[in-house]
XYZ file of C-alpha atoms in Angstrom:
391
model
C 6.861 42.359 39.550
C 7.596 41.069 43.007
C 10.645 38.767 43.693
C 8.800 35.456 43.869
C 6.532 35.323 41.243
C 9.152 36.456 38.670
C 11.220 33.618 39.729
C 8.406 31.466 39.256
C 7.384 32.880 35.898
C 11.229 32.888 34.880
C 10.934 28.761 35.543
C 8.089 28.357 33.934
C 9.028 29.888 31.075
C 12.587 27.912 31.109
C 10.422 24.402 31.918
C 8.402 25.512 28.653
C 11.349 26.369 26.403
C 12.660 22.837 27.010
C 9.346 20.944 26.617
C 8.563 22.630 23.171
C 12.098 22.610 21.836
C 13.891 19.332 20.292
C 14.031 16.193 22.418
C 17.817 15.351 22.592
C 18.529 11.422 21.722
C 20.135 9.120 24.258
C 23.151 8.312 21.281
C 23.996 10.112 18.307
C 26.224 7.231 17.125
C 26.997 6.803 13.379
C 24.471 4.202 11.570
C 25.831 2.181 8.674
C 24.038 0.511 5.691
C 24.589 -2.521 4.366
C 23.309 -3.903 1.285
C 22.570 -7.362 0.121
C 22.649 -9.586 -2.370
C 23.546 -8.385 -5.865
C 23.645 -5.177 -4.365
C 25.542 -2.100 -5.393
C 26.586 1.186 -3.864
C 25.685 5.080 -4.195
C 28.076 5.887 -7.384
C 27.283 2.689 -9.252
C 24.495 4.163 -12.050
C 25.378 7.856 -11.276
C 23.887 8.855 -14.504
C 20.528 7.200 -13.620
C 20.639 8.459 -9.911
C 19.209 5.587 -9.154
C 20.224 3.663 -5.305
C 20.384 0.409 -3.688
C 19.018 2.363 -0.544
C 15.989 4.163 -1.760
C 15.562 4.160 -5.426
C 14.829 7.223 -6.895
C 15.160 8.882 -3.253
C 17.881 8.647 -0.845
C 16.899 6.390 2.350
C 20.757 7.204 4.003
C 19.714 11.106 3.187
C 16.189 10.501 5.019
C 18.019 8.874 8.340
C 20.317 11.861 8.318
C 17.852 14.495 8.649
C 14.652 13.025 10.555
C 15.221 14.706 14.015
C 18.970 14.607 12.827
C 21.675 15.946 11.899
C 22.880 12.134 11.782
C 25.804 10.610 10.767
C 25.101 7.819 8.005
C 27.418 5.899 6.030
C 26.437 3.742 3.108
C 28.834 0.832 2.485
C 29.827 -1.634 -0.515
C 30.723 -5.122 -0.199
C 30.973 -7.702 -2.748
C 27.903 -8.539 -4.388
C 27.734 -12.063 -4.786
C 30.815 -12.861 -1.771
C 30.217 -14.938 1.258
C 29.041 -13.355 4.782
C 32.606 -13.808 5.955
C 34.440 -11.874 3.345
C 31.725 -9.327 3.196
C 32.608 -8.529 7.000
C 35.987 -8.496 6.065
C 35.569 -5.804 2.978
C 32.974 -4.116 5.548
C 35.855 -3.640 8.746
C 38.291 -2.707 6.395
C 36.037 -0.358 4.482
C 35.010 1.423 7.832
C 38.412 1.088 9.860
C 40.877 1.960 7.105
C 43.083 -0.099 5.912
C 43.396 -2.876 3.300
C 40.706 -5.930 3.184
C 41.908 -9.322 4.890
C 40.267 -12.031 3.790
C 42.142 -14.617 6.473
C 42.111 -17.783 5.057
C 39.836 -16.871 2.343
C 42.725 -15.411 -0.096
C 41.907 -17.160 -3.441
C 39.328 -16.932 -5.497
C 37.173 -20.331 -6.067
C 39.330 -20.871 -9.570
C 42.724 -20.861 -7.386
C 43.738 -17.184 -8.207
C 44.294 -14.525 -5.454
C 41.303 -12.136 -4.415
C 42.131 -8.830 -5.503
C 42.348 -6.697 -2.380
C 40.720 -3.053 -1.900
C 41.939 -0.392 0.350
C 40.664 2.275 2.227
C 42.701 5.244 4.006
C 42.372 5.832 7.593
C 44.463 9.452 6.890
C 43.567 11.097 4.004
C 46.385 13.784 4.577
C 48.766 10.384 4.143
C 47.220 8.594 1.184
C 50.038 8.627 -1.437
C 48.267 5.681 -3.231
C 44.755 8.008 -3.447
C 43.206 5.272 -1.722
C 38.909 6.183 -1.002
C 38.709 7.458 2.705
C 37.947 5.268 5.340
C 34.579 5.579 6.340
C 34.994 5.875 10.250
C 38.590 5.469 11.392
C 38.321 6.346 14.679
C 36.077 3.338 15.164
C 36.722 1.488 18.601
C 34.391 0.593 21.692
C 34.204 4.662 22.943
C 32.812 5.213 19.078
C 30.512 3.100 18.496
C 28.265 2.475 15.284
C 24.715 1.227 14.485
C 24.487 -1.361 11.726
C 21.359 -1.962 9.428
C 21.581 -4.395 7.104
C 19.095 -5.286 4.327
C 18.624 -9.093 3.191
C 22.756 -10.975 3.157
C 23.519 -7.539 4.396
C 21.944 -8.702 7.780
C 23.751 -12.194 7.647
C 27.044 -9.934 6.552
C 26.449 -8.151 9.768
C 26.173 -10.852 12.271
C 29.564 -12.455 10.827
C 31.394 -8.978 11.458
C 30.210 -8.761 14.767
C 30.813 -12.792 15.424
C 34.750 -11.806 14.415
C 35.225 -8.670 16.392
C 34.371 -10.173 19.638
C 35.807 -13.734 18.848
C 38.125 -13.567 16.022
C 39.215 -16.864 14.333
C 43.002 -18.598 15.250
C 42.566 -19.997 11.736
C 42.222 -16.686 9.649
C 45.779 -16.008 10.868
C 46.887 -12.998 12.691
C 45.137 -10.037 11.057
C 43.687 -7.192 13.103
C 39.646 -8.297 12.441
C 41.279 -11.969 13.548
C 42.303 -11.717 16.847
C 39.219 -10.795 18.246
C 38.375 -8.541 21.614
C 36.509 -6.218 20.397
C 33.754 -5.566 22.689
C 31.431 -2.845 22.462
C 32.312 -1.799 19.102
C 28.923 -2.140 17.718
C 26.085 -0.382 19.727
C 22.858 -2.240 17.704
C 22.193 -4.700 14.833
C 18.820 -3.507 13.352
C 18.198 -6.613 9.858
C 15.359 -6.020 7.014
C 14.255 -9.127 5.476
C 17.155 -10.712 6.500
C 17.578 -14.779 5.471
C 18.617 -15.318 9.008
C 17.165 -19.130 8.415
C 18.154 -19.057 4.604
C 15.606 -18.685 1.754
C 14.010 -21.783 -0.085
C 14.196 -19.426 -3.632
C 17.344 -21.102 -4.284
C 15.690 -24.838 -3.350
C 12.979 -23.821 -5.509
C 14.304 -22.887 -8.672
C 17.357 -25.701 -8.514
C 14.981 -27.276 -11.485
C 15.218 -24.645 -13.728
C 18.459 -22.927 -13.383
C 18.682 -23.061 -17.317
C 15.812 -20.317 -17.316
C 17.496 -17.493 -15.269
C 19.107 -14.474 -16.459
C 22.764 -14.158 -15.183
C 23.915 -13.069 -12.588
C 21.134 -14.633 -10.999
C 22.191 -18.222 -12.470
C 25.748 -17.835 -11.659
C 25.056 -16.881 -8.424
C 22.542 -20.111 -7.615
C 25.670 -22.311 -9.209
C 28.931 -20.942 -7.385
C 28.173 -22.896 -3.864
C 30.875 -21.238 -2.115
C 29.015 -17.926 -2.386
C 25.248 -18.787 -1.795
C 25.192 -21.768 0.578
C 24.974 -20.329 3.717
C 21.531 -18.582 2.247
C 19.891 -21.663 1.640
C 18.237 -23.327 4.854
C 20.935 -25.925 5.217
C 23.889 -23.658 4.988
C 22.257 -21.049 7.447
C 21.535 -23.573 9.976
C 25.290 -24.106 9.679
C 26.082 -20.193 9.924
C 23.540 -19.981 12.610
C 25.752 -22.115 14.865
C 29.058 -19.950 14.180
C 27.976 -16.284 14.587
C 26.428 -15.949 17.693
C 23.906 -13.110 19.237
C 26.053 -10.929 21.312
C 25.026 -10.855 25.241
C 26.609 -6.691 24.690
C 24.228 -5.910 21.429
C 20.880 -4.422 20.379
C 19.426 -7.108 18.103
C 16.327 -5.583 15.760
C 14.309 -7.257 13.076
C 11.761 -6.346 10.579
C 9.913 -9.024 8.465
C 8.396 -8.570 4.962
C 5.517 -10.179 3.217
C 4.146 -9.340 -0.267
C 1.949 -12.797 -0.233
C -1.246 -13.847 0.162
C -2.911 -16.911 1.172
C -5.098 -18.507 -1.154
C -8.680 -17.625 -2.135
C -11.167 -17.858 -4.324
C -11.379 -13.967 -4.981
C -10.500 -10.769 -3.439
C -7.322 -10.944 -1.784
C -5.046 -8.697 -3.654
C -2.974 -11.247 -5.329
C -2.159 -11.059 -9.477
C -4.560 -13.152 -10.876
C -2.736 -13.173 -14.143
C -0.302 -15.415 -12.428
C -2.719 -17.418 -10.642
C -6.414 -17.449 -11.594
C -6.890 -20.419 -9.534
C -5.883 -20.712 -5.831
C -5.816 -22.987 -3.039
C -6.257 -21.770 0.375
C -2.790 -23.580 1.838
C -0.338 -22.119 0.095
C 0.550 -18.527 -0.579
C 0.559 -16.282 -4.039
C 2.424 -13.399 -4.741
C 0.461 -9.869 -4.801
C -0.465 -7.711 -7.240
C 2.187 -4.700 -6.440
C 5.457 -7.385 -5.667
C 7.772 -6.995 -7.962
C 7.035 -8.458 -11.526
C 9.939 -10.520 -12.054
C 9.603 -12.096 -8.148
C 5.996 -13.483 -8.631
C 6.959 -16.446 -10.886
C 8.564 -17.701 -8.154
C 6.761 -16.486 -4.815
C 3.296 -18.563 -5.181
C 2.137 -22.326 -5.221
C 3.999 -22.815 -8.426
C 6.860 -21.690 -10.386
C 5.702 -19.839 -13.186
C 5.002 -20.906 -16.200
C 6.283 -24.516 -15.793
C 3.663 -25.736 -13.084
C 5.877 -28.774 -12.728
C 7.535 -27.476 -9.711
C 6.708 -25.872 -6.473
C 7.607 -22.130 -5.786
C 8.294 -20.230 -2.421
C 4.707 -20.492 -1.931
C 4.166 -24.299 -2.205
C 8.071 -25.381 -1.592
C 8.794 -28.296 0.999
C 10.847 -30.716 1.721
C 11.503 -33.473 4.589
C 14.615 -35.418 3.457
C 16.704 -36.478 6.930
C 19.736 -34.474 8.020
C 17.970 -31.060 6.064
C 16.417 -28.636 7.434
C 12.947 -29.110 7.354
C 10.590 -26.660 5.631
C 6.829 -27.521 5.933
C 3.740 -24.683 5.437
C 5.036 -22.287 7.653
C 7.720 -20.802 5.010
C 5.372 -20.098 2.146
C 4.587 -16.751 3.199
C 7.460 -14.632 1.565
C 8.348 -11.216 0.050
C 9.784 -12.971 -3.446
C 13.159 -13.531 -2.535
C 13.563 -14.225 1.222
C 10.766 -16.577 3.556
C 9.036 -14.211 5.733
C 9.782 -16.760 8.318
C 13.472 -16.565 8.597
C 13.170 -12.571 9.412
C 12.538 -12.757 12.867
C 16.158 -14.436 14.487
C 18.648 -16.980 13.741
C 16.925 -20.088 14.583
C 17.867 -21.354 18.170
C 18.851 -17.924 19.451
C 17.477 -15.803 21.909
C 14.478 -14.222 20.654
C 11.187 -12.016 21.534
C 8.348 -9.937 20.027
C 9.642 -6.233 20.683
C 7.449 -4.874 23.339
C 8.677 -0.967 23.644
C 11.510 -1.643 25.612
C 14.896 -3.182 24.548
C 17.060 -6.129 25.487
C 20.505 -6.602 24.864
C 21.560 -10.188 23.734
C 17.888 -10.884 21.963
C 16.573 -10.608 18.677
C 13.725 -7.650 19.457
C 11.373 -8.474 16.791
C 9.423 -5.137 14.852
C 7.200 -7.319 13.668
C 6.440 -8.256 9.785
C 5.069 -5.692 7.757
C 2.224 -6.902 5.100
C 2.231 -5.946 1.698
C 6.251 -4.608 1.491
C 8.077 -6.977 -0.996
C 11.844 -7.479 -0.764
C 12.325 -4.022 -2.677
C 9.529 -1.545 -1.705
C 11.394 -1.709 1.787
C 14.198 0.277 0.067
C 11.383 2.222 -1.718
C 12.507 1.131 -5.112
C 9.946 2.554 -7.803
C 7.107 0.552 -7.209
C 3.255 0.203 -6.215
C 4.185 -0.778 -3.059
C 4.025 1.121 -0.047
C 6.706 3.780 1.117
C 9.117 2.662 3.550
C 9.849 5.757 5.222
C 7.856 5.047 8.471
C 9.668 1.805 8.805
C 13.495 3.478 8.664
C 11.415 6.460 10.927
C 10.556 3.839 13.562
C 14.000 2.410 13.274
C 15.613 5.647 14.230
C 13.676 6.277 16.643
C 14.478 3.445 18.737
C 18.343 3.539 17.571
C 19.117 7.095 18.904
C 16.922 6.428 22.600
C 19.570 3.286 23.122
């Protein structure tokens, strides 16, 4: 073959090779999952297999291999613990080391927190400590963060201490603040970035829920800043980072009103009015009394769907919150109210909530593809990596 056309063919065959073969990703940075509320981590029912992060399947497992190999790390925080020690059990959890609580040492009956501890070394771990779950963590290694429901909230108070710290948590490493860059992207999941009204809604009828559910609703310390008062308070401390990728997904497994035909569980609610909102057939069973026009079966007070309230100095919550996935206003998933903010158009801005948009008929647990008749939740986590690993 003469000289120039087999360096031609040799080119195109090279130019070929690279087209067909696997697209390499801008980052391959480690992603960490957070849970939320009452949630639990990937050992806690080992007999039942069963996980806070996909069910019966393995959502961590599915990030690692679509167009992977990927680094993911599942992480346990306290289940029913404020956004602030959450972060704290969080950087210790992934930096090594034992948890700091600051000036949160004592528990809300006066006794002191008990404190976990993670090893940054394992060769040097003479109390057989659990590893650390990325030591060398620092601005040069830096992580993605997804968070699911508090585990958003938990997220934005991490990231609000490593860059700012707090003077009046004392002098702890996670305290003293400067740590830029640490934390590539944010990415929340029907996150109560404005707090829910759930815990409004069922104030009533506390008497009626199942622990831990009822404890939760009556230990302030722990659940205030996930009603809408409290977040508007938590809103103003942790900021939106000018140096990170914000992402948000919204869930709704409501409907509005209707005389017939719209999917919703007419068990619950034969008869419907067209301004407020009633849970679906597939949301979760035990969700539904509380999602729609009325808190089932009492009728004597207003659910998610038909909750509102006006008093002065509150937040306000009008019409525009009934639409929920059972636990957490579809609303509030977008951004912190106040903060920088913007439907996500296909290209990414730092310092802004880029918002994926709310995706109908996913209830707060089918987005973690929990055994039900909900929809699969894989493309959601699919289109999340997707954007992650082209930062």
């Amino acid at each position: 073959m003469p000289r120039l056309p087999w360096i031609l063919f040799a080119a195109l065959t090279l130019m070929l090779a690279v087209l067909s073969g696997p697209v390499r990703a801008a980052n391959n940075d480690p992603v960490v999952l957070v849970h939320g509320f009452l949630g639990f981590g990937p050992d806690q029912f080992p007999r039942s297999g069963f996980l806070y992060w996909g069910g019966k399947g393995d959502v961590a497992d599915h990030l690692r291999t679509y167009k992977g190999p990927r680094t993911v790390y599942t992480a346990v925080v306290g289940a029913i613990a404020t956004n602030r020690e959450r972060a704290a059990e969080l950087y210790a959890q992934i930096k090594g080391g034992c948890v700091d609580y600051g000036a949160q040492r004592l528990e809300p009956d006066g006794t002191a927190k008990a404190i976990k501890c993670w090893a940054a070394d394992p060769a040097n771990n003479p109390q057989g400590h659990p590893p650390a779950l990325h030591p060398g963590w620092d601005a040069r290694h830096r992580l993605h963060m997804i968070g699911h429901s508090q585990g958003g909230t938990t997220i934005r108070a991490l990231v609000e201490l490593l860059e700012h710290g707090d003077a009046n948590a004392g002098g702890g490493e996670l305290y003293r603040g400067g740590k830029r860059d640490w934390i590539r992207s944010v990415t929340t999941i029907s996150a109560p970035h404005n707090g829910t009204t759930l815990r409004d809604a069922v104030t009533g009828i506390l008497s009626e829920l199942p622990p831990p559910l009822r404890d939760w609703f009556q230990a302030d310390s722990a659940n205030w800043e996930m009603a809408p008062d409290g977040a508007r308070s938590f809103n103003a401390w942790a900021r939106t980072s000018p140096h990170v990728y914000y992402f948000s997904v919204g869930t709704q497994a409501t409907e509005a009103g209707a005389p017939c035909c719209n999917d919703t569980d007419r068990r619950i609610a034969p008869l419907q009015n067209r301004y407020y909102q009633y849970p679906r057939s597939d949301m979760f069973a035990y969700y539904k009394n509380y999602a729609g026009e009325w808190i089932v079966p009492s009728m004597l007070q207003h659910g998610m769907g038909g909750y509102t309230q006006d008093t002065s100095g509150r937040v306000r919550i009008d019409r525009s919150w009934f639409a929920n996935d059972g636990v957490v206003n579809t609303v509030s998933m977008r951004a912190p109210a106040g903060h920088p903010a913007h439907d996500f158009d296909g290209t990414p801005i730092r310092g802004s909530w880029n918002f994926l948009g709310n995706y109908r008929g996913y209830d707060h647990f089918d987005i973690l593809n929990w055994p039900n008749a909900g929809p699969s939740a894989d493309v959601v986590y699919e289109r999340i990596s997707d954007i992650l690993f082209a930062l």
